[in-house]
CSV table of C-alpha atoms (C1' of nucleotides) in Angstrom, one decimal:
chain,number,residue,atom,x,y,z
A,1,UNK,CA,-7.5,-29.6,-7.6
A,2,UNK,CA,-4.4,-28.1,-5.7
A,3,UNK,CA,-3.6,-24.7,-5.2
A,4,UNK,CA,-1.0,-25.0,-7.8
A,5,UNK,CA,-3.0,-26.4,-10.3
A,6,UNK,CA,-6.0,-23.1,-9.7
A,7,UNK,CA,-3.1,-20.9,-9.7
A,8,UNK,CA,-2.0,-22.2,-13.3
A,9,UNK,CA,-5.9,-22.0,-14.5
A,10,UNK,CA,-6.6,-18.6,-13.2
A,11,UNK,CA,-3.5,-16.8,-13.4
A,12,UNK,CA,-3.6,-16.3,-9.8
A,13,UNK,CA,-0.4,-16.4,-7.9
A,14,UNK,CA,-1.3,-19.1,-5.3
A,15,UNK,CA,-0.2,-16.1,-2.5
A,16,UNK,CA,-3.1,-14.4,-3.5
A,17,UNK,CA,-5.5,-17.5,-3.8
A,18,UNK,CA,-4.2,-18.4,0.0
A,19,UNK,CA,-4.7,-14.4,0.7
A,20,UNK,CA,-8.2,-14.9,-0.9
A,21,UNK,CA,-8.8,-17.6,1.4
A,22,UNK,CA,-7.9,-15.7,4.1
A,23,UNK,CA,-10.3,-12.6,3.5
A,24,UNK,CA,-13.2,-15.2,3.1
A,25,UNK,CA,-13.8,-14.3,-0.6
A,26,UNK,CA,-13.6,-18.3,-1.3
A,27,UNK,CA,-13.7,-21.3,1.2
A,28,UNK,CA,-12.2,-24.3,-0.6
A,29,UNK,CA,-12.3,-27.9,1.1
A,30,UNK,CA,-9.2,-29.5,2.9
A,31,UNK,CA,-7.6,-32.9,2.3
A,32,UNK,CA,-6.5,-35.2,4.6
A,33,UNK,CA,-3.0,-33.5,4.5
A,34,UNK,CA,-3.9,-30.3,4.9
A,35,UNK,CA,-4.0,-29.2,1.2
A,36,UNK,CA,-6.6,-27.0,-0.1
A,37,UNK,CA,-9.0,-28.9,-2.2
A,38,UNK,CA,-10.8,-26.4,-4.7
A,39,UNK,CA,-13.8,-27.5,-6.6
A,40,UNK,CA,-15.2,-25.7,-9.6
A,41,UNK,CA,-17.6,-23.3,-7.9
A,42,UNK,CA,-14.2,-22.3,-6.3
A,43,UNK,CA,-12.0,-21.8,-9.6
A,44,UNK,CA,-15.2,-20.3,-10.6
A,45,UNK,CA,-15.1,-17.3,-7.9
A,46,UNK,CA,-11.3,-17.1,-8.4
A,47,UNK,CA,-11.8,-16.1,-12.0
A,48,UNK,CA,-14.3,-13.6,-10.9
A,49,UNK,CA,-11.9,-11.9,-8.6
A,50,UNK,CA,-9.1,-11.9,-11.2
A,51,UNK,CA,-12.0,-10.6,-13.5
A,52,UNK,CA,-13.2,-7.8,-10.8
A,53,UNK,CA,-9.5,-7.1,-9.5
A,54,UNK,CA,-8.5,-6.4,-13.3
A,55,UNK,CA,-11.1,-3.7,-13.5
A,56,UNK,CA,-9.5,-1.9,-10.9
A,57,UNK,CA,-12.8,-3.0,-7.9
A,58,UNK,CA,-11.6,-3.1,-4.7
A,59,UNK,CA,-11.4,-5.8,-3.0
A,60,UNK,CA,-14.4,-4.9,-0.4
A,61,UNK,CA,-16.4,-3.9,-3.8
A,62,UNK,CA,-15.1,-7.7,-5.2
A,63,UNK,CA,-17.0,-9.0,-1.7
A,64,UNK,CA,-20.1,-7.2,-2.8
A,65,UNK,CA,-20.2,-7.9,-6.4
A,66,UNK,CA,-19.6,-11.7,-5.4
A,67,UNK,CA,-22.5,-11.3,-3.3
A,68,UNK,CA,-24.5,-10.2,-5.6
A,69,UNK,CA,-23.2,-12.6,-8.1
A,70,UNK,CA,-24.2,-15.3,-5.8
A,71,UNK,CA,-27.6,-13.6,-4.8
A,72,UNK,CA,-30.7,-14.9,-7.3
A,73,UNK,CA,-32.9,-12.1,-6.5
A,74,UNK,CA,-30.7,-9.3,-6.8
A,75,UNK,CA,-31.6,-6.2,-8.5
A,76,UNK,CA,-29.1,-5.1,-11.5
A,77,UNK,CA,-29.2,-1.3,-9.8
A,78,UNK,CA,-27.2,-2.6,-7.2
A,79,UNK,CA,-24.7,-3.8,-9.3
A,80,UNK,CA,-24.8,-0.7,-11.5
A,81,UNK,CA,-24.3,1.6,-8.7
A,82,UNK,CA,-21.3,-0.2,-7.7
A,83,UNK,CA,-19.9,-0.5,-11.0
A,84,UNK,CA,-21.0,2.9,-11.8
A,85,UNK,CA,-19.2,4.6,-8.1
A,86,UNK,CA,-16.0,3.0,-8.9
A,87,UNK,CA,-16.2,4.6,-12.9
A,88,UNK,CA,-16.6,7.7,-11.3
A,89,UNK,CA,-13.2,6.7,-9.5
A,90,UNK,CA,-11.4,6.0,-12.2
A,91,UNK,CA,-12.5,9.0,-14.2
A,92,UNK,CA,-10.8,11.0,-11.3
A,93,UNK,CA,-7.9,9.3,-10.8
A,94,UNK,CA,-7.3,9.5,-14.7
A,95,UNK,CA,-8.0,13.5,-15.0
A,96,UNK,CA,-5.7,14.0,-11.9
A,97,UNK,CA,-2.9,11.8,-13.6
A,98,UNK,CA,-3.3,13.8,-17.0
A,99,UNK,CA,-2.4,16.9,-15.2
A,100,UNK,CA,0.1,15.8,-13.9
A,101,UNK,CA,1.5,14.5,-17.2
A,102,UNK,CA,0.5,17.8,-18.8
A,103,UNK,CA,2.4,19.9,-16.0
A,104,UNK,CA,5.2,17.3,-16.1
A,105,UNK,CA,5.8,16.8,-19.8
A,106,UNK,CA,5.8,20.9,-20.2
A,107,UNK,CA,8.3,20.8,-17.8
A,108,UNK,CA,10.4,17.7,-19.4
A,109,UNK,CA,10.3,19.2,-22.7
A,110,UNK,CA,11.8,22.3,-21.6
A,111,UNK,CA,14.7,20.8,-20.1
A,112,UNK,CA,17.9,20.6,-21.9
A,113,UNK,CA,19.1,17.2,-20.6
A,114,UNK,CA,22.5,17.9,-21.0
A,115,UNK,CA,25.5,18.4,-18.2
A,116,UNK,CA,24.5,21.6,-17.3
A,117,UNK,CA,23.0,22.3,-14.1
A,118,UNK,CA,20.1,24.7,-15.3
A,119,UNK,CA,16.9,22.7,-15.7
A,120,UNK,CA,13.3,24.0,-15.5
A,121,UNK,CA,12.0,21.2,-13.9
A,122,UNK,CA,13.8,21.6,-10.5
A,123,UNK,CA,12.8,25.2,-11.0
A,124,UNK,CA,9.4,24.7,-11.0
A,125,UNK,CA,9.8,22.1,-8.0
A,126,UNK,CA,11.5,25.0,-6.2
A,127,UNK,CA,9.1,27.7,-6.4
A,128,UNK,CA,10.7,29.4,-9.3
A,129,UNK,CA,8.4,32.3,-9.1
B,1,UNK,CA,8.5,28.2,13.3
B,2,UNK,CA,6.9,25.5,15.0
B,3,UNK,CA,5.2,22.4,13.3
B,4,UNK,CA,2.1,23.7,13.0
B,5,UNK,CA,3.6,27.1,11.4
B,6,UNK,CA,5.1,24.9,8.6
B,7,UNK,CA,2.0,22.7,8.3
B,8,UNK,CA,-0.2,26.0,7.8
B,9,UNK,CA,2.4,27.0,5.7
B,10,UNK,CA,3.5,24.6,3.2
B,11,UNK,CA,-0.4,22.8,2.9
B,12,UNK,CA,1.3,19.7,4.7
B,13,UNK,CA,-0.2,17.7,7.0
B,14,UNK,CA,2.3,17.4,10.4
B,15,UNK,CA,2.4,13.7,10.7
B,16,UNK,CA,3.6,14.5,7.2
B,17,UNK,CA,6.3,16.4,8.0
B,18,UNK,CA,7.1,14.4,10.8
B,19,UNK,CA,7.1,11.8,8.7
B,20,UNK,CA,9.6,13.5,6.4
B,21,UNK,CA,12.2,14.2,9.0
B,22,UNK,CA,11.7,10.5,10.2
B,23,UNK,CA,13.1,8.8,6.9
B,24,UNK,CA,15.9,11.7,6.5
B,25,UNK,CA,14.7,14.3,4.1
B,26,UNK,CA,14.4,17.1,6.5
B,27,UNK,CA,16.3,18.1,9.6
B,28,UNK,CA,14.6,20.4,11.4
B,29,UNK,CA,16.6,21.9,14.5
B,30,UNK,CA,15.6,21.0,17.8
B,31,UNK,CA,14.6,24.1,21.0
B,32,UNK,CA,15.8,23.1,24.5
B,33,UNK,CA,11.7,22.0,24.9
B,34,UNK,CA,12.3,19.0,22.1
B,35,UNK,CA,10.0,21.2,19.9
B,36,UNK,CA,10.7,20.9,16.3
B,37,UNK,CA,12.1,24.4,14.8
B,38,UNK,CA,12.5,24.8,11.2
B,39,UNK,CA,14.4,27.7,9.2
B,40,UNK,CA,13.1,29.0,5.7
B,41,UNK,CA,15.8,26.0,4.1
B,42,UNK,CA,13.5,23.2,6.0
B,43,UNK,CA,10.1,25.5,4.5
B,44,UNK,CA,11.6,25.7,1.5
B,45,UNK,CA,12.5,21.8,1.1
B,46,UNK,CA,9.2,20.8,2.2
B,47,UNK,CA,7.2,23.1,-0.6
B,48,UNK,CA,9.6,21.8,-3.0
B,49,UNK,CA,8.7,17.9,-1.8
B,50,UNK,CA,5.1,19.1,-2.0
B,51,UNK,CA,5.2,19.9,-5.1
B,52,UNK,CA,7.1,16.9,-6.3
B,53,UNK,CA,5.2,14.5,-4.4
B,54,UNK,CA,1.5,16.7,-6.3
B,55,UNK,CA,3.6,15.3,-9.6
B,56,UNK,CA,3.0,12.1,-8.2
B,57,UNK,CA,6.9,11.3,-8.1
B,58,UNK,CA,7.5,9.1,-5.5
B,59,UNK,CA,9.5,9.7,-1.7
B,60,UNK,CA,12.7,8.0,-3.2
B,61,UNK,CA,12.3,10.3,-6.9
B,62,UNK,CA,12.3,12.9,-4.4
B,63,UNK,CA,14.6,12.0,-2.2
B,64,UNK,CA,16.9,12.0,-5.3
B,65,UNK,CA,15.6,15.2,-6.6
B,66,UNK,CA,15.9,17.2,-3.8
B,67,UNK,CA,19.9,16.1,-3.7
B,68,UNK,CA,19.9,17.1,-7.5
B,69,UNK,CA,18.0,20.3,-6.5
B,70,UNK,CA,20.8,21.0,-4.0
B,71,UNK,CA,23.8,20.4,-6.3
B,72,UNK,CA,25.1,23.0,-7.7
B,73,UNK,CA,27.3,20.6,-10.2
B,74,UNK,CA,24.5,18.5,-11.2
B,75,UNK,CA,23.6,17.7,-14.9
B,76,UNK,CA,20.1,18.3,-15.9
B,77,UNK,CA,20.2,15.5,-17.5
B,78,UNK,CA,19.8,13.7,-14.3
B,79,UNK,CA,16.7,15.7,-13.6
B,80,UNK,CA,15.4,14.5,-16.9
B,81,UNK,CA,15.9,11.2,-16.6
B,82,UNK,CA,14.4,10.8,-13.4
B,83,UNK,CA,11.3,13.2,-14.6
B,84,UNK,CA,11.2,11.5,-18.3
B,85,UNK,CA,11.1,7.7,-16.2
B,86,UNK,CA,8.2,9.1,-14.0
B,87,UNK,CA,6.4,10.4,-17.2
B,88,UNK,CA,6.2,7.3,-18.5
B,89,UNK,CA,4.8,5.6,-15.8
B,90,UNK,CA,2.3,8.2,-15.4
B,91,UNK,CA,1.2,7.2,-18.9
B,92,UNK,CA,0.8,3.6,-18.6
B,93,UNK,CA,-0.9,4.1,-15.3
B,94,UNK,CA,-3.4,6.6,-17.8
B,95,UNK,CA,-3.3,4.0,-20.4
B,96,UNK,CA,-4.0,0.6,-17.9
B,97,UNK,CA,-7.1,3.0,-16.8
B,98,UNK,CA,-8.6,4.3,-20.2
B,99,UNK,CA,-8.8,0.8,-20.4
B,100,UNK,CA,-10.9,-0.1,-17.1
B,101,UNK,CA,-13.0,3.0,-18.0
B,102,UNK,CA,-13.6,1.9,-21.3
B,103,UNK,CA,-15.0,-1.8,-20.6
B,104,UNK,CA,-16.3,-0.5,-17.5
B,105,UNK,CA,-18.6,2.4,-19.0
B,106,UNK,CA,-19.4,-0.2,-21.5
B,107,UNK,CA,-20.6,-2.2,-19.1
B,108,UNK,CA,-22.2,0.3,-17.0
B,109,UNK,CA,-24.6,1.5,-20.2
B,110,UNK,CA,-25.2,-2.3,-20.5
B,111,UNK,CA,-26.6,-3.0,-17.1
B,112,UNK,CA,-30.7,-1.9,-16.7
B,113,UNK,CA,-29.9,-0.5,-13.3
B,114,UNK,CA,-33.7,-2.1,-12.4
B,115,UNK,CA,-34.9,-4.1,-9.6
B,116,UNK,CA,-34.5,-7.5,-12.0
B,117,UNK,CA,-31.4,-9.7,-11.2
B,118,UNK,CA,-30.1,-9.8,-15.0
B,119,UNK,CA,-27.0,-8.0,-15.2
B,120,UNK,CA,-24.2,-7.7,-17.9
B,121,UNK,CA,-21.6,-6.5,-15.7
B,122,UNK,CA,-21.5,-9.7,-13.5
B,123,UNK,CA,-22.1,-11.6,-16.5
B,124,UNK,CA,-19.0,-10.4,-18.1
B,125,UNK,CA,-17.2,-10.8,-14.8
B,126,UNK,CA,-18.7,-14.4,-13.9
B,127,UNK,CA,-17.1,-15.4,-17.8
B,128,UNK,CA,-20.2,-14.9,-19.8
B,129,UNK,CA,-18.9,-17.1,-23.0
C,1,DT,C1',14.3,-48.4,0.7
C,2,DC,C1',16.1,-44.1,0.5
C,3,DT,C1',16.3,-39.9,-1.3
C,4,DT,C1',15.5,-36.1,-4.2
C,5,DG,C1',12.7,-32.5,-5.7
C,6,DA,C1',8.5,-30.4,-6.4
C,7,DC,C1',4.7,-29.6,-4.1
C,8,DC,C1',2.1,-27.9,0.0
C,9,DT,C1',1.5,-25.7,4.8
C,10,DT,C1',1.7,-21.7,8.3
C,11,DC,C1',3.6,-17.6,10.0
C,12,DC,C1',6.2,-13.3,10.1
C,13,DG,C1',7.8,-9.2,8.1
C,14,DG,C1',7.9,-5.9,4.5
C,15,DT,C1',5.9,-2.9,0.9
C,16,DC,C1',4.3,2.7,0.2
C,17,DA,C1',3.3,7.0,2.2
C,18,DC,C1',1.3,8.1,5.3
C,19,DT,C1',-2.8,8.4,9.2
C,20,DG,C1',-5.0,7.8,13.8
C,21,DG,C1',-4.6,7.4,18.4
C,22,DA,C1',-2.7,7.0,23.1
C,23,DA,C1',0.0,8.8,26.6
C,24,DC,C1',2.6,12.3,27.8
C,25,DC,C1',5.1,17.2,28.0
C,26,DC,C1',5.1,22.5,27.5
C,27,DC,C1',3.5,27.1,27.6
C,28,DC,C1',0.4,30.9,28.2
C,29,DA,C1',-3.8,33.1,29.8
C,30,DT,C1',-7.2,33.4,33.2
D,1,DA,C1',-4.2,26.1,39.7
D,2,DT,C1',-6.4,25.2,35.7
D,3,DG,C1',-7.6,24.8,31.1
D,4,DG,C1',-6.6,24.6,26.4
D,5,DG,C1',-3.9,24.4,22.6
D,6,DG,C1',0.4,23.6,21.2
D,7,DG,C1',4.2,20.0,21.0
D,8,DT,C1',6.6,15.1,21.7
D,9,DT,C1',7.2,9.8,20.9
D,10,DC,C1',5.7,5.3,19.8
D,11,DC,C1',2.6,1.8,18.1
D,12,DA,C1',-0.7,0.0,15.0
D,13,DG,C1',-3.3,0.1,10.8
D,14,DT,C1',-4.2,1.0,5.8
D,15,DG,C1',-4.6,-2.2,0.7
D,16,DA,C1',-3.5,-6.0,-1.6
D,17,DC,C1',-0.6,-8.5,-1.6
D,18,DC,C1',4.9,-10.5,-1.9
D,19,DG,C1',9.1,-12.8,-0.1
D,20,DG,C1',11.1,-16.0,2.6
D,21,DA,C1',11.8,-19.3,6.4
D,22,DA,C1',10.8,-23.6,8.5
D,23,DG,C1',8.6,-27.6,8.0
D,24,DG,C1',5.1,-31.5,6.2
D,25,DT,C1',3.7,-34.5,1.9
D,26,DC,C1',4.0,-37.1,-2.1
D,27,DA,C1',5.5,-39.5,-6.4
D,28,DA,C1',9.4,-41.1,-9.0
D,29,DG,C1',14.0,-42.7,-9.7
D,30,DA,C1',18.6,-45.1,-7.9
DNA sequence: TCTTGACCTTCCGGTCACTGGAACCCCCAT
DNA sequence: ATGGGGGTTCCAGTGACCGGAAGGTCAAGA
């Protein structure tokens, strides 16, 4: 299969399957011509990056969890931490981003709107103590 | 006031503020050493992009507030628009990660967390079906 | 047979908002 | 004179790609 043809199948822009490539998170086969040649196993790791990249993992975290993946003898813990770390992540990013809309739609409910200059929000920005 | 003055000052980082006078949104004054020296209009503009930039509003939403900030004619309806756009975006950004969390934490309370190598979360990731 | 067009290749630069570091200058106190 | 703590510029790197240029390859149609 060409790169066109994995991009179609796994939703992954073929920049990103070459960029994968590139990293070393997959190492498909080359034709004669110089085209990537992708067997299964390949498509197979691309959907688990699209999968891992969807949950918000890094991409060094996608490198471990493929690891992993690949690893027979791994222990689950391993995985949980991981998976558990970047939870904690997202929990933090999602509390900081709620303030900010609390703070911000306070503010954009106060304002006016209209062609007058007066507006809370630039207030606030500028110290309005 | 020196760089590090305003640094200690407004919270910001110099290579920050540095930063900020490189792509136009500050201009400092120069002494006859090269030293940067700001007046209480560059302290003030930099605690007003700190704050803006805490909203999470990007250097170009406050490259355009900041011009709004400093016209006297402006409508605040402007301001709103620009506030109202970067609202929304916080929202889907809180939305696209309730999501993650959700399947994620899902996931997590799945997964044993033991030494044995079964393990839902890269089960769900490899395309368990 | 030639050509068209859709593929594929590599490589370079840009994104965003900084951050780190090197190499250097300036000023004040000892 | 020396040392230390300012300041300066410039270059490179971050993460995870994306856009585009310049060129090679391949199958189908005139």
């Amino acid at each position: 299969m060409n790169i066109g043809d994995v991009s179609t199948r796994t939703g992954l822009p073929a920049k990103t399957i070459r960029y994968y490539e590139d990293i070393d998170l997959i190492k498909p086969l080359r034709d004669d011509n110089g085209y990537r040649r992708f067997r299964d196993q390949d498509v197979h790791k691309l959907n688990f990056l699209g999968r891992a990249r969807a949950l918000g993992f890094t991409i060094e975290d996608c490198r471990t969890l493929l690891a992993l993946y690949e690893d027979e003898t791994r222990a689950s813990a391993d995985v949980k931490r991981v998976a558990r770390d970047h939870l904690a992540q997202i929990e933090t990013k999602i509390a900081d981003l709620k303030a900010m809309r609390d703070t911000l739609s306070h503010l954009v409910d106060a304002c006016a709107g209209d062609d007058r200059p007066d507006c809370p929000i630039l207030q606030d920005l500028g110290g309005k103590s």
